[in-house]
Amino acid sequence: MSSDTRSTKEASAQRQYWLMKSEPDEASIDHLKAAGTLPWTGVRNYQARNFMRDQMRLGDGVLFYHSSCPEPGIAGLAEVSSAAYPDATQFDATSPYHDPKSKPEAPRWLHVDVRFVRKTRLLSLADMKRDPALTEMRTLQPGNRLSITPVSPQEWAHLLQLLA
DNA sequence: GCCAACGTTGGC
DNA sequence: GCCAACGTTGGC
């Protein structure tokens, strides 16, 4: 095996890191703590779905982010605890996430499960924007609207220090 | 509630 | 395949 192939394999097997946004009214870090594990239902964006389907692995690190609330920011840590599987809410006519165009034989929307790790202090969006070490963070890029974004190992390490 | 940015839809 | 209209996200 060439060293190139080996390093590619090692990289793909390595733990990856993600920032996942949730509206605390719907699912807060306290909900996750109480439940232990939550299915990350309701994602209706293809890029976010593809991250879950194609790139997330068991044990990947998750920054749990509160969005659309008085103080948006990172509120805790979690980890990916399942592979992607079909989102049941897409077939539920009573759900706000119902997608009449998705068929059970070809589910359009998938999600992973996320397991609680710990609550942290709230690291606000304003603090994150102010931090020179985070200027490249995907979720902070102008115009970003993705609810799931990759986090680099460097960003992850830096954020863990801030949240320790 | 506003609005900028972006994604999706559907007519052509 | 273009693109205008519309819907959604999410900070403020």
Tab-separated table of N, CA, C and O (backbone and C1' of nucleotides) in Angstrom, chain C:
chain	number	residue	atom	x	y	z
C	1	DG	P	-28.540	20.686	-18.201
C	1	DG	O5'	-29.344	21.804	-18.980
C	1	DG	C5'	-28.764	22.705	-19.924
C	1	DG	C4'	-29.411	24.041	-19.719
C	1	DG	C3'	-29.062	24.721	-18.395
C	1	DG	O3'	-28.876	26.094	-18.684
C	1	DG	C1'	-31.403	24.548	-18.562
C	2	DC	P	-28.190	27.125	-17.788
C	2	DC	O5'	-29.297	28.256	-17.799
C	2	DC	C5'	-29.824	28.699	-19.056
C	2	DC	C4'	-31.019	29.581	-18.801
C	2	DC	C3'	-30.854	30.593	-17.670
C	2	DC	O3'	-31.307	31.841	-18.133
C	2	DC	C1'	-32.794	29.278	-17.306
C	3	DC	P	-30.908	33.214	-17.414
C	3	DC	O5'	-32.151	33.426	-16.445
C	3	DC	C5'	-33.453	33.531	-16.998
C	3	DC	C4'	-34.461	33.536	-15.881
C	3	DC	C3'	-34.003	34.287	-14.630
C	3	DC	O3'	-35.112	34.951	-14.062
C	3	DC	C1'	-34.647	32.138	-14.042
C	4	DA	P	-35.133	36.546	-13.941
C	4	DA	O5'	-36.646	36.847	-13.554
C	4	DA	C5'	-37.682	36.245	-14.338
C	4	DA	C4'	-38.777	35.748	-13.429
C	4	DA	C3'	-39.021	36.623	-12.199
C	4	DA	O3'	-40.425	36.676	-11.993
C	4	DA	C1'	-38.447	34.433	-11.486
C	5	DA	P	-41.098	37.593	-10.906
C	5	DA	O5'	-41.636	36.487	-9.901
C	5	DA	C5'	-42.452	35.444	-10.415
C	5	DA	C4'	-42.702	34.437	-9.322
C	5	DA	C3'	-43.054	35.057	-7.967
C	5	DA	O3'	-44.189	34.363	-7.458
C	5	DA	C1'	-41.211	33.587	-7.718
C	6	DC	P	-44.972	34.910	-6.186
C	6	DC	O5'	-44.538	33.857	-5.094
C	6	DC	C5'	-44.565	32.472	-5.436
C	6	DC	C4'	-43.687	31.713	-4.477
C	6	DC	C3'	-43.887	32.105	-3.009
C	6	DC	O3'	-44.411	30.986	-2.334
C	6	DC	C1'	-41.592	31.808	-3.563
C	7	DG	P	-44.791	31.061	-0.796
C	7	DG	O5'	-43.564	30.286	-0.157
C	7	DG	C5'	-43.272	28.956	-0.580
C	7	DG	C4'	-42.106	28.435	0.234
C	7	DG	C3'	-42.242	28.688	1.733
C	7	DG	O3'	-41.850	27.501	2.416
C	7	DG	C1'	-40.226	29.640	0.929
C	8	DT	P	-41.818	27.445	3.992
C	8	DT	O5'	-40.277	27.626	4.324
C	8	DT	C5'	-39.330	26.757	3.713
C	8	DT	C4'	-37.966	27.071	4.268
C	8	DT	C3'	-37.933	27.227	5.792
C	8	DT	O3'	-36.855	26.443	6.238
C	8	DT	C1'	-36.982	29.128	4.748
C	9	DT	P	-36.558	26.236	7.777
C	9	DT	O5'	-35.245	27.104	7.995
C	9	DT	C5'	-34.132	26.913	7.139
C	9	DT	C4'	-33.121	27.983	7.460
C	9	DT	C3'	-32.853	28.162	8.957
C	9	DT	O3'	-31.463	28.037	9.118
C	9	DT	C1'	-33.329	30.251	7.926
C	10	DG	P	-30.810	27.758	10.510
C	10	DG	O5'	-30.680	29.210	11.119
C	10	DG	C5'	-29.733	30.106	10.538
C	10	DG	C4'	-29.974	31.452	11.135
C	10	DG	C3'	-30.233	31.428	12.655
C	10	DG	O3'	-29.452	32.439	13.227
C	10	DG	C1'	-31.837	32.710	11.583
C	11	DG	P	-28.914	32.376	14.699
C	11	DG	O5'	-28.218	33.794	14.737
C	11	DG	C5'	-27.419	34.213	13.637
C	11	DG	C4'	-27.659	35.677	13.367
C	11	DG	C3'	-27.613	36.558	14.609
C	11	DG	O3'	-26.894	37.731	14.282
C	11	DG	C1'	-29.678	36.866	13.509
C	12	DC	P	-26.268	38.663	15.398
C	12	DC	O5'	-27.352	39.805	15.516
C	12	DC	C5'	-27.525	40.695	14.410
C	12	DC	C4'	-28.818	41.427	14.582
C	12	DC	C3'	-29.060	41.973	15.982
C	12	DC	O3'	-28.529	43.305	16.059
C	12	DC	C1'	-31.062	41.169	14.921
